[in-house]
Amino acid sequence: MAEQMQDIKRRIKSVSSTERITNAMKLVSASKLRRSKNVYEHSQGFLADIFQSMADALVFAERVPREYVDSEKEVKNKCYVLITSSNGLCGGFNTTIIKALEEHLQTENAGVKLATIGTKGKDYFERRGYNIAVVHDDPADSITFEEAKKVVAPLIEMYDAGIIDEIDLCYTSYINTLKQEVVIKKLLPFHLEDFHAAASLDHMVHEMEYDPSPLEVFHYMVPRYIELQLYSAAIESATCEHAARRSAMENANDNARDMLSALQIHYNRARQAEITDEIIEIVAGSEAQR
């Protein structure tokens, strides 16, 4: 009985230590989540402005270079930009987006290359023999706009050289603290109708004059647009990661407390049983002396 009580005490000590760690990680994740949400919400204003500028420029389809229009381009090779985390303990955050992209790739007829931000996605698809064209191992929450430009630059070069015909972005979209969704969307070439809808909301759209030429202007604007899209997606994905980790640590913390309550009950029962046995031995010894 004494050995059983010692085992329970050791288990209580171990679970208590785990509970303190998960509680600390929950608090850290909550702090990072607030900071990431502020950065994400701030970036949405810049993204909306550049999206409106692109919509105004693309509203006149005859001026858009043919290589940037989806209806003008045959797609033989695609590159998917996958954003995952570089750390674990965030519930099903990485598993959900990796499985979603893997299922999507199973229906893909074109050749596939991958560009990865975060090590979880890179490691998974690298082990399965996929061509990883661009790698950024640092987690999404640490990426800067300059680093986003370095990720985009080789993608644009491959696109302009005809090595890839389409660039798609796969990331986790933030709905609220408890809900996130995987998004797979096309970055290049452009689907003009998406921009026409935005341009039609602006009644002051006028035909633009391009200097020195429409081609040079678009060659400058398109990389800037893709860079900001990628940077915004990385921030949003980091926000989702912190929300998922906070939720996972909160669940782990609750489970640890439930285990402590159950173990304390087992310990009290074992202690009560030991006391009862001792009383029985005392009474039995007393009766034997009479």
PDB file of C-alpha atoms in Angstrom:
ATOM      1  CA  MET A   1       0.000   0.000   0.000  1.00  0.00           C
ATOM      2  CA  ALA A   2       2.843   2.376   0.860  1.00  0.00           C
ATOM      3  CA  GLU A   3       4.444   1.713  -2.511  1.00  0.00           C
ATOM      4  CA  GLN A   4       1.147   2.484  -4.261  1.00  0.00           C
ATOM      5  CA  MET A   5       0.901   5.807  -2.402  1.00  0.00           C
ATOM      6  CA  GLN A   6       4.459   6.698  -3.399  1.00  0.00           C
ATOM      7  CA  ASP A   7       3.678   5.943  -7.051  1.00  0.00           C
ATOM      8  CA  ILE A   8       0.590   8.170  -6.921  1.00  0.00           C
ATOM      9  CA  LYS A   9       2.581  10.991  -5.262  1.00  0.00           C
ATOM     10  CA  ARG A  10       5.247  10.768  -7.977  1.00  0.00           C
ATOM     11  CA  ARG A  11       2.519  10.872 -10.640  1.00  0.00           C
ATOM     12  CA  ILE A  12       0.900  13.912  -8.994  1.00  0.00           C
ATOM     13  CA  LYS A  13       4.262  15.696  -8.931  1.00  0.00           C
ATOM     14  CA  SER A  14       4.875  14.910 -12.614  1.00  0.00           C
ATOM     15  CA  VAL A  15       1.418  16.059 -13.734  1.00  0.00           C
ATOM     16  CA  SER A  16       1.699  19.224 -11.603  1.00  0.00           C
ATOM     17  CA  SER A  17       4.973  20.074 -13.346  1.00  0.00           C
ATOM     18  CA  THR A  18       3.357  19.501 -16.748  1.00  0.00           C
ATOM     19  CA  GLU A  19       0.377  21.660 -15.751  1.00  0.00           C
ATOM     20  CA  ARG A  20       2.662  24.566 -14.852  1.00  0.00           C
ATOM     21  CA  ILE A  21       4.473  24.274 -18.212  1.00  0.00           C
ATOM     22  CA  THR A  22       1.276  24.149 -20.280  1.00  0.00           C
ATOM     23  CA  ASN A  23      -0.159  27.096 -18.347  1.00  0.00           C
ATOM     24  CA  ALA A  24       2.973  29.142 -19.030  1.00  0.00           C
ATOM     25  CA  MET A  25       2.874  28.221 -22.730  1.00  0.00           C
ATOM     26  CA  LYS A  26      -0.797  29.198 -22.879  1.00  0.00           C
ATOM     27  CA  LEU A  27       0.004  32.647 -21.489  1.00  0.00           C
ATOM     28  CA  VAL A  28       2.917  33.113 -23.907  1.00  0.00           C
ATOM     29  CA  SER A  29       0.754  32.063 -26.872  1.00  0.00           C
ATOM     30  CA  ALA A  30      -2.008  34.449 -25.782  1.00  0.00           C
ATOM     31  CA  SER A  31       0.501  37.311 -25.706  1.00  0.00           C
ATOM     32  CA  LYS A  32       1.903  36.408 -29.145  1.00  0.00           C
ATOM     33  CA  LEU A  33      -1.636  36.054 -30.498  1.00  0.00           C
ATOM     34  CA  ARG A  34      -2.523  39.624 -29.483  1.00  0.00           C
ATOM     35  CA  ARG A  35       0.645  40.962 -31.074  1.00  0.00           C
ATOM     36  CA  SER A  36       0.142  38.989 -34.300  1.00  0.00           C
ATOM     37  CA  LYS A  37      -3.485  40.105 -34.562  1.00  0.00           C
ATOM     38  CA  ASN A  38      -2.434  43.745 -34.318  1.00  0.00           C
ATOM     39  CA  VAL A  39       0.188  43.332 -37.063  1.00  0.00           C
ATOM     40  CA  TYR A  40      -2.241  41.369 -39.253  1.00  0.00           C
ATOM     41  CA  GLU A  41      -5.029  43.935 -38.924  1.00  0.00           C
ATOM     42  CA  HIS A  42      -2.563  46.739 -39.650  1.00  0.00           C
ATOM     43  CA  SER A  43      -1.316  44.999 -42.815  1.00  0.00           C
ATOM     44  CA  GLN A  44      -4.837  44.600 -44.191  1.00  0.00           C
ATOM     45  CA  GLY A  45      -5.048  48.327 -44.864  1.00  0.00           C
ATOM     46  CA  PHE A  46      -1.928  48.268 -47.042  1.00  0.00           C
ATOM     47  CA  LEU A  47      -3.156  45.149 -48.827  1.00  0.00           C
ATOM     48  CA  ALA A  48      -6.525  46.753 -49.569  1.00  0.00           C
ATOM     49  CA  ASP A  49      -4.805  49.840 -51.042  1.00  0.00           C
ATOM     50  CA  ILE A  50      -2.509  47.875 -53.338  1.00  0.00           C
ATOM     51  CA  PHE A  51      -5.364  45.559 -54.344  1.00  0.00           C
ATOM     52  CA  GLN A  52      -7.396  48.617 -55.366  1.00  0.00           C
ATOM     53  CA  SER A  53      -4.421  49.967 -57.327  1.00  0.00           C
ATOM     54  CA  MET A  54      -4.058  46.625 -59.107  1.00  0.00           C
ATOM     55  CA  ALA A  55      -7.806  46.569 -59.806  1.00  0.00           C
ATOM     56  CA  ASP A  56      -7.631  50.032 -61.364  1.00  0.00           C
ATOM     57  CA  ALA A  57      -4.674  48.981 -63.514  1.00  0.00           C
ATOM     58  CA  LEU A  58      -6.214  45.680 -64.607  1.00  0.00           C
ATOM     59  CA  VAL A  59      -9.665  47.010 -65.423  1.00  0.00           C
ATOM     60  CA  PHE A  60      -8.545  47.660 -69.000  1.00  0.00           C
ATOM     61  CA  ALA A  61      -7.729  44.104 -70.032  1.00  0.00           C
ATOM     62  CA  GLU A  62      -6.207  45.031 -73.389  1.00  0.00           C
ATOM     63  CA  ARG A  63      -3.339  46.786 -71.593  1.00  0.00           C
ATOM     64  CA  VAL A  64      -2.442  43.809 -69.370  1.00  0.00           C
ATOM     65  CA  PRO A  65       0.524  41.716 -70.619  1.00  0.00           C
ATOM     66  CA  ARG A  66      -0.761  38.347 -71.785  1.00  0.00           C
ATOM     67  CA  GLU A  67       1.525  36.363 -69.473  1.00  0.00           C
ATOM     68  CA  TYR A  68      -0.330  37.798 -66.452  1.00  0.00           C
ATOM     69  CA  VAL A  69      -3.840  36.789 -67.636  1.00  0.00           C
ATOM     70  CA  ASP A  70      -5.086  33.285 -66.758  1.00  0.00           C
ATOM     71  CA  SER A  71      -7.213  32.868 -69.879  1.00  0.00           C
ATOM     72  CA  GLU A  72      -4.172  33.534 -72.077  1.00  0.00           C
ATOM     73  CA  LYS A  73      -1.811  31.051 -70.426  1.00  0.00           C
ATOM     74  CA  GLU A  74      -1.582  27.258 -70.681  1.00  0.00           C
ATOM     75  CA  VAL A  75      -0.701  25.805 -67.293  1.00  0.00           C
ATOM     76  CA  LYS A  76       1.799  22.927 -67.417  1.00  0.00           C
ATOM     77  CA  ASN A  77       3.739  23.550 -64.209  1.00  0.00           C
ATOM     78  CA  LYS A  78       2.575  25.030 -60.918  1.00  0.00           C
ATOM     79  CA  CYS A  79       4.311  26.216 -57.789  1.00  0.00           C
ATOM     80  CA  TYR A  80       2.495  26.114 -54.457  1.00  0.00           C
ATOM     81  CA  VAL A  81       3.686  28.394 -51.665  1.00  0.00           C
ATOM     82  CA  LEU A  82       2.960  26.505 -48.433  1.00  0.00           C
ATOM     83  CA  ILE A  83       2.997  28.278 -45.061  1.00  0.00           C
ATOM     84  CA  THR A  84       3.273  26.086 -41.950  1.00  0.00           C
ATOM     85  CA  SER A  85       4.925  26.491 -38.557  1.00  0.00           C
ATOM     86  CA  SER A  86       8.415  25.468 -37.506  1.00  0.00           C
ATOM     87  CA  ASN A  87       7.285  24.406 -34.022  1.00  0.00           C
ATOM     88  CA  GLY A  88       4.876  21.828 -32.673  1.00  0.00           C
ATOM     89  CA  LEU A  89       2.437  21.797 -29.748  1.00  0.00           C
ATOM     90  CA  CYS A  90      -0.191  23.662 -31.776  1.00  0.00           C
ATOM     91  CA  GLY A  91      -2.858  20.980 -32.077  1.00  0.00           C
ATOM     92  CA  GLY A  92      -3.870  20.068 -35.602  1.00  0.00           C
ATOM     93  CA  PHE A  93      -2.656  23.333 -37.158  1.00  0.00           C
ATOM     94  CA  ASN A  94       0.079  21.807 -39.334  1.00  0.00           C
ATOM     95  CA  THR A  95      -1.676  18.510 -39.970  1.00  0.00           C
ATOM     96  CA  THR A  96      -4.799  20.234 -41.291  1.00  0.00           C
ATOM     97  CA  ILE A  97      -3.054  22.396 -43.879  1.00  0.00           C
ATOM     98  CA  ILE A  98      -0.606  19.670 -44.969  1.00  0.00           C
ATOM     99  CA  LYS A  99      -3.418  17.166 -45.513  1.00  0.00           C
ATOM    100  CA  ALA A 100      -5.510  19.756 -47.366  1.00  0.00           C
ATOM    101  CA  LEU A 101      -2.671  20.522 -49.782  1.00  0.00           C
ATOM    102  CA  GLU A 102      -1.795  16.841 -50.189  1.00  0.00           C
ATOM    103  CA  GLU A 103      -5.393  16.017 -51.142  1.00  0.00           C
ATOM    104  CA  HIS A 104      -5.411  18.951 -53.553  1.00  0.00           C
ATOM    105  CA  LEU A 105      -2.176  17.783 -55.190  1.00  0.00           C
ATOM    106  CA  GLN A 106      -3.606  14.312 -55.769  1.00  0.00           C
ATOM    107  CA  THR A 107      -6.080  15.876 -58.225  1.00  0.00           C
ATOM    108  CA  GLU A 108      -3.423  18.041 -59.892  1.00  0.00           C
ATOM    109  CA  ASN A 109      -2.581  17.233 -63.506  1.00  0.00           C
ATOM    110  CA  ALA A 110       0.186  19.806 -63.953  1.00  0.00           C
ATOM    111  CA  GLY A 111       3.781  19.461 -62.753  1.00  0.00           C
ATOM    112  CA  VAL A 112       4.236  20.623 -59.154  1.00  0.00           C
ATOM    113  CA  LYS A 113       6.953  22.544 -57.343  1.00  0.00           C
ATOM    114  CA  LEU A 114       6.748  23.781 -53.766  1.00  0.00           C
ATOM    115  CA  ALA A 115       7.978  26.854 -51.949  1.00  0.00           C
ATOM    116  CA  THR A 116       7.801  26.454 -48.177  1.00  0.00           C
ATOM    117  CA  ILE A 117       7.766  28.811 -45.218  1.00  0.00           C
ATOM    118  CA  GLY A 118       8.233  26.882 -41.966  1.00  0.00           C
ATOM    119  CA  THR A 119       9.905  23.504 -41.531  1.00  0.00           C
ATOM    120  CA  LYS A 120       6.884  21.297 -40.825  1.00  0.00           C
ATOM    121  CA  GLY A 121       5.531  21.469 -44.372  1.00  0.00           C
ATOM    122  CA  LYS A 122       8.992  21.297 -45.934  1.00  0.00           C
ATOM    123  CA  ASP A 123       9.962  18.168 -43.979  1.00  0.00           C
ATOM    124  CA  TYR A 124       6.680  16.409 -44.766  1.00  0.00           C
ATOM    125  CA  PHE A 125       6.721  16.950 -48.531  1.00  0.00           C
ATOM    126  CA  GLU A 126      10.485  16.543 -48.828  1.00  0.00           C
ATOM    127  CA  ARG A 127      10.212  13.028 -47.377  1.00  0.00           C
ATOM    128  CA  ARG A 128       7.610  12.250 -50.041  1.00  0.00           C
ATOM    129  CA  GLY A 129       9.825  13.274 -52.914  1.00  0.00           C
ATOM    130  CA  TYR A 130       8.288  16.608 -53.898  1.00  0.00           C
ATOM    131  CA  ASN A 131      10.444  19.234 -55.587  1.00  0.00           C
ATOM    132  CA  ILE A 132      11.064  22.001 -53.025  1.00  0.00           C
ATOM    133  CA  ALA A 133      12.138  24.974 -55.145  1.00  0.00           C
ATOM    134  CA  VAL A 134      12.291  27.691 -52.462  1.00  0.00           C
ATOM    135  CA  VAL A 135      12.829  27.214 -48.718  1.00  0.00           C
ATOM    136  CA  HIS A 136      12.394  29.607 -45.806  1.00  0.00           C
ATOM    137  CA  ASP A 137      12.920  27.662 -42.568  1.00  0.00           C
ATOM    138  CA  ASP A 138      12.173  30.437 -40.083  1.00  0.00           C
ATOM    139  CA  PRO A 139       8.639  30.430 -38.629  1.00  0.00           C
ATOM    140  CA  ALA A 140       5.996  32.618 -40.253  1.00  0.00           C
ATOM    141  CA  ASP A 141       5.660  34.897 -37.217  1.00  0.00           C
ATOM    142  CA  SER A 142       9.279  36.017 -37.594  1.00  0.00           C
ATOM    143  CA  ILE A 143       9.177  36.766 -41.326  1.00  0.00           C
ATOM    144  CA  THR A 144       9.770  40.375 -42.354  1.00  0.00           C
ATOM    145  CA  PHE A 145       8.701  42.097 -45.536  1.00  0.00           C
ATOM    146  CA  GLU A 146      12.311  41.977 -46.781  1.00  0.00           C
ATOM    147  CA  GLU A 147      12.385  38.207 -46.242  1.00  0.00           C
ATOM    148  CA  ALA A 148       9.046  37.887 -48.050  1.00  0.00           C
ATOM    149  CA  LYS A 149      10.638  39.675 -51.013  1.00  0.00           C
ATOM    150  CA  LYS A 150      13.475  37.133 -51.012  1.00  0.00           C
ATOM    151  CA  VAL A 151      10.960  34.284 -51.151  1.00  0.00           C
ATOM    152  CA  VAL A 152       8.982  35.907 -53.978  1.00  0.00           C
ATOM    153  CA  ALA A 153      11.976  36.943 -56.137  1.00  0.00           C
ATOM    154  CA  PRO A 154      12.933  33.421 -57.375  1.00  0.00           C
ATOM    155  CA  LEU A 155       9.255  32.589 -57.940  1.00  0.00           C
ATOM    156  CA  ILE A 156       8.796  35.613 -60.202  1.00  0.00           C
ATOM    157  CA  GLU A 157      12.021  34.746 -62.018  1.00  0.00           C
ATOM    158  CA  MET A 158      10.781  31.191 -62.668  1.00  0.00           C
ATOM    159  CA  TYR A 159       7.406  32.529 -63.774  1.00  0.00           C
ATOM    160  CA  ASP A 160       8.903  35.064 -66.179  1.00  0.00           C
ATOM    161  CA  ALA A 161      11.277  32.380 -67.532  1.00  0.00           C
ATOM    162  CA  GLY A 162       8.369  30.001 -68.174  1.00  0.00           C
ATOM    163  CA  ILE A 163       9.636  27.371 -65.699  1.00  0.00           C
ATOM    164  CA  ILE A 164       6.332  27.637 -63.846  1.00  0.00           C
ATOM    165  CA  ASP A 165       3.032  28.798 -65.320  1.00  0.00           C
ATOM    166  CA  GLU A 166       1.061  29.414 -62.130  1.00  0.00           C
ATOM    167  CA  ILE A 167       1.779  30.426 -58.538  1.00  0.00           C
ATOM    168  CA  ASP A 168      -0.705  29.354 -55.848  1.00  0.00           C
ATOM    169  CA  LEU A 169      -0.686  30.230 -52.161  1.00  0.00           C
ATOM    170  CA  CYS A 170      -1.672  27.731 -49.451  1.00  0.00           C
ATOM    171  CA  TYR A 171      -2.074  29.112 -45.926  1.00  0.00           C
ATOM    172  CA  THR A 172      -4.400  29.160 -42.913  1.00  0.00           C
ATOM    173  CA  SER A 173      -6.922  31.983 -42.831  1.00  0.00           C
ATOM    174  CA  TYR A 174      -7.919  33.550 -39.505  1.00  0.00           C
ATOM    175  CA  ILE A 175     -11.676  33.585 -38.815  1.00  0.00           C
ATOM    176  CA  ASN A 176     -11.614  33.984 -35.054  1.00  0.00           C
ATOM    177  CA  THR A 177      -9.675  32.641 -32.078  1.00  0.00           C
ATOM    178  CA  LEU A 178     -11.437  29.268 -32.221  1.00  0.00           C
ATOM    179  CA  LYS A 179     -11.846  28.887 -35.985  1.00  0.00           C
ATOM    180  CA  GLN A 180      -9.294  28.885 -38.808  1.00  0.00           C
ATOM    181  CA  GLU A 181      -9.661  27.676 -42.392  1.00  0.00           C
ATOM    182  CA  VAL A 182      -7.198  26.440 -45.008  1.00  0.00           C
ATOM    183  CA  VAL A 183      -7.118  28.615 -48.137  1.00  0.00           C
ATOM    184  CA  ILE A 184      -5.591  27.674 -51.494  1.00  0.00           C
ATOM    185  CA  LYS A 185      -5.732  30.582 -53.922  1.00  0.00           C
ATOM    186  CA  LYS A 186      -4.095  31.616 -57.170  1.00  0.00           C
ATOM    187  CA  LEU A 187      -1.622  34.491 -57.129  1.00  0.00           C
ATOM    188  CA  LEU A 188      -0.481  34.392 -60.765  1.00  0.00           C
ATOM    189  CA  PRO A 189      -1.736  34.605 -63.461  1.00  0.00           C
ATOM    190  CA  PHE A 190      -4.543  37.012 -62.586  1.00  0.00           C
ATOM    191  CA  HIS A 191      -8.223  36.212 -62.888  1.00  0.00           C
ATOM    192  CA  LEU A 192      -9.319  39.608 -64.197  1.00  0.00           C
ATOM    193  CA  GLU A 193     -12.946  39.285 -63.107  1.00  0.00           C
ATOM    194  CA  ASP A 194     -11.847  39.364 -59.461  1.00  0.00           C
ATOM    195  CA  PHE A 195     -10.215  42.744 -59.980  1.00  0.00           C
ATOM    196  CA  HIS A 196     -12.990  44.082 -62.211  1.00  0.00           C
ATOM    197  CA  ALA A 197     -15.476  43.591 -59.372  1.00  0.00           C
ATOM    198  CA  ALA A 198     -13.294  45.665 -57.060  1.00  0.00           C
ATOM    199  CA  ALA A 199     -12.687  48.350 -59.699  1.00  0.00           C
ATOM    200  CA  SER A 200     -16.402  48.688 -60.418  1.00  0.00           C
ATOM    201  CA  LEU A 201     -16.915  49.856 -56.843  1.00  0.00           C
ATOM    202  CA  ASP A 202     -14.780  52.894 -57.543  1.00  0.00           C
ATOM    203  CA  HIS A 203     -16.740  55.313 -59.686  1.00  0.00           C
ATOM    204  CA  MET A 204     -13.640  57.447 -60.316  1.00  0.00           C
ATOM    205  CA  VAL A 205     -11.788  54.801 -62.385  1.00  0.00           C
ATOM    206  CA  HIS A 206     -10.311  56.372 -65.511  1.00  0.00           C
ATOM    207  CA  GLU A 207      -8.181  54.849 -68.207  1.00  0.00           C
ATOM    208  CA  MET A 208      -4.568  54.925 -67.132  1.00  0.00           C
ATOM    209  CA  GLU A 209      -1.582  56.141 -69.077  1.00  0.00           C
ATOM    210  CA  TYR A 210       1.532  54.001 -68.558  1.00  0.00           C
ATOM    211  CA  ASP A 211       5.025  55.463 -68.602  1.00  0.00           C
ATOM    212  CA  PRO A 212       7.423  54.273 -69.913  1.00  0.00           C
ATOM    213  CA  SER A 213       5.190  51.359 -71.065  1.00  0.00           C
ATOM    214  CA  PRO A 214       2.416  49.091 -69.705  1.00  0.00           C
ATOM    215  CA  LEU A 215       4.810  46.105 -69.743  1.00  0.00           C
ATOM    216  CA  GLU A 216       7.430  47.814 -67.576  1.00  0.00           C
ATOM    217  CA  VAL A 217       4.814  49.157 -65.178  1.00  0.00           C
ATOM    218  CA  PHE A 218       3.290  45.703 -64.703  1.00  0.00           C
ATOM    219  CA  HIS A 219       6.725  44.109 -64.304  1.00  0.00           C
ATOM    220  CA  TYR A 220       7.213  46.492 -61.384  1.00  0.00           C
ATOM    221  CA  MET A 221       3.717  46.269 -59.869  1.00  0.00           C
ATOM    222  CA  VAL A 222       3.184  42.504 -60.027  1.00  0.00           C
ATOM    223  CA  PRO A 223       6.136  41.492 -57.755  1.00  0.00           C
ATOM    224  CA  ARG A 224       5.129  44.170 -55.217  1.00  0.00           C
ATOM    225  CA  TYR A 225       1.586  42.823 -55.176  1.00  0.00           C
ATOM    226  CA  ILE A 226       2.738  39.198 -54.741  1.00  0.00           C
ATOM    227  CA  GLU A 227       5.200  40.199 -52.003  1.00  0.00           C
ATOM    228  CA  LEU A 228       2.507  41.926 -49.982  1.00  0.00           C
ATOM    229  CA  GLN A 229       0.083  39.029 -50.528  1.00  0.00           C
ATOM    230  CA  LEU A 230       2.685  36.564 -49.237  1.00  0.00           C
ATOM    231  CA  TYR A 231       3.668  38.762 -46.293  1.00  0.00           C
ATOM    232  CA  SER A 232       0.025  39.242 -45.299  1.00  0.00           C
ATOM    233  CA  ALA A 233      -0.644  35.477 -45.577  1.00  0.00           C
ATOM    234  CA  ALA A 234       2.423  34.718 -43.407  1.00  0.00           C
ATOM    235  CA  ILE A 235       1.212  37.114 -40.700  1.00  0.00           C
ATOM    236  CA  GLU A 236      -2.305  35.664 -40.872  1.00  0.00           C
ATOM    237  CA  SER A 237      -0.933  32.118 -40.691  1.00  0.00           C
ATOM    238  CA  ALA A 238       1.191  33.054 -37.656  1.00  0.00           C
ATOM    239  CA  THR A 239      -1.913  34.478 -35.988  1.00  0.00           C
ATOM    240  CA  CYS A 240      -3.717  31.176 -36.605  1.00  0.00           C
ATOM    241  CA  GLU A 241      -0.733  29.226 -35.258  1.00  0.00           C
ATOM    242  CA  HIS A 242      -0.703  31.162 -31.984  1.00  0.00           C
ATOM    243  CA  ALA A 243      -4.479  30.788 -31.658  1.00  0.00           C
ATOM    244  CA  ALA A 244      -4.190  27.026 -32.248  1.00  0.00           C
ATOM    245  CA  ARG A 245      -1.314  26.693 -29.758  1.00  0.00           C
ATOM    246  CA  ARG A 246      -3.176  28.710 -27.129  1.00  0.00           C
ATOM    247  CA  SER A 247      -6.220  26.479 -27.563  1.00  0.00           C
ATOM    248  CA  ALA A 248      -4.102  23.298 -27.444  1.00  0.00           C
ATOM    249  CA  MET A 249      -2.270  24.423 -24.295  1.00  0.00           C
ATOM    250  CA  GLU A 250      -5.540  25.436 -22.646  1.00  0.00           C
ATOM    251  CA  ASN A 251      -6.965  21.969 -23.351  1.00  0.00           C
ATOM    252  CA  ALA A 252      -3.775  20.338 -22.062  1.00  0.00           C
ATOM    253  CA  ASN A 253      -3.942  22.500 -18.952  1.00  0.00           C
ATOM    254  CA  ASP A 254      -7.565  21.499 -18.317  1.00  0.00           C
ATOM    255  CA  ASN A 255      -6.712  17.831 -18.835  1.00  0.00           C
ATOM    256  CA  ALA A 256      -3.806  18.086 -16.399  1.00  0.00           C
ATOM    257  CA  ARG A 257      -6.094  19.578 -13.749  1.00  0.00           C
ATOM    258  CA  ASP A 258      -8.629  16.794 -14.292  1.00  0.00           C
ATOM    259  CA  MET A 259      -5.846  14.210 -13.907  1.00  0.00           C
ATOM    260  CA  LEU A 260      -4.650  15.896 -10.705  1.00  0.00           C
ATOM    261  CA  SER A 261      -8.169  15.753  -9.256  1.00  0.00           C
ATOM    262  CA  ALA A 262      -8.492  12.061 -10.155  1.00  0.00           C
ATOM    263  CA  LEU A 263      -5.025  11.242  -8.782  1.00  0.00           C
ATOM    264  CA  GLN A 264      -5.741  13.115  -5.550  1.00  0.00           C
ATOM    265  CA  ILE A 265      -8.896  11.021  -5.082  1.00  0.00           C
ATOM    266  CA  HIS A 266      -6.900   7.814  -5.670  1.00  0.00           C
ATOM    267  CA  TYR A 267      -4.254   8.992  -3.192  1.00  0.00           C
ATOM    268  CA  ASN A 268      -6.853   9.814  -0.527  1.00  0.00           C
ATOM    269  CA  ARG A 269      -8.491   6.417  -0.987  1.00  0.00           C
ATOM    270  CA  ALA A 270      -5.139   4.623  -0.740  1.00  0.00           C
ATOM    271  CA  ARG A 271      -4.240   6.634   2.370  1.00  0.00           C
ATOM    272  CA  GLN A 272      -7.633   5.899   3.908  1.00  0.00           C
ATOM    273  CA  ALA A 273      -7.197   2.202   3.160  1.00  0.00           C
ATOM    274  CA  GLU A 274      -3.745   2.207   4.768  1.00  0.00           C
ATOM    275  CA  ILE A 275      -5.080   3.915   7.893  1.00  0.00           C
ATOM    276  CA  THR A 276      -7.932   1.427   8.069  1.00  0.00           C
ATOM    277  CA  ASP A 277      -5.482  -1.485   7.807  1.00  0.00           C
ATOM    278  CA  GLU A 278      -3.376  -0.026  10.613  1.00  0.00           C
ATOM    279  CA  ILE A 279      -6.453   0.387  12.844  1.00  0.00           C
ATOM    280  CA  ILE A 280      -7.477  -3.196  12.132  1.00  0.00           C
ATOM    281  CA  GLU A 281      -3.978  -4.438  13.057  1.00  0.00           C
ATOM    282  CA  ILE A 282      -4.024  -2.430  16.313  1.00  0.00           C
ATOM    283  CA  VAL A 283      -7.482  -3.723  17.263  1.00  0.00           C
ATOM    284  CA  ALA A 284      -6.494  -7.272  16.349  1.00  0.00           C
ATOM    285  CA  GLY A 285      -3.325  -7.031  18.441  1.00  0.00           C
ATOM    286  CA  SER A 286      -5.303  -5.618  21.366  1.00  0.00           C
ATOM    287  CA  GLU A 287      -7.840  -8.420  21.154  1.00  0.00           C
ATOM    288  CA  ALA A 288      -5.062 -11.019  21.014  1.00  0.00           C
ATOM    289  CA  GLN A 289      -3.570  -9.763  24.327  1.00  0.00           C
ATOM    290  CA  ARG A 290      -6.804 -10.230  26.252  1.00  0.00           C
TER     291      ARG A 290
END
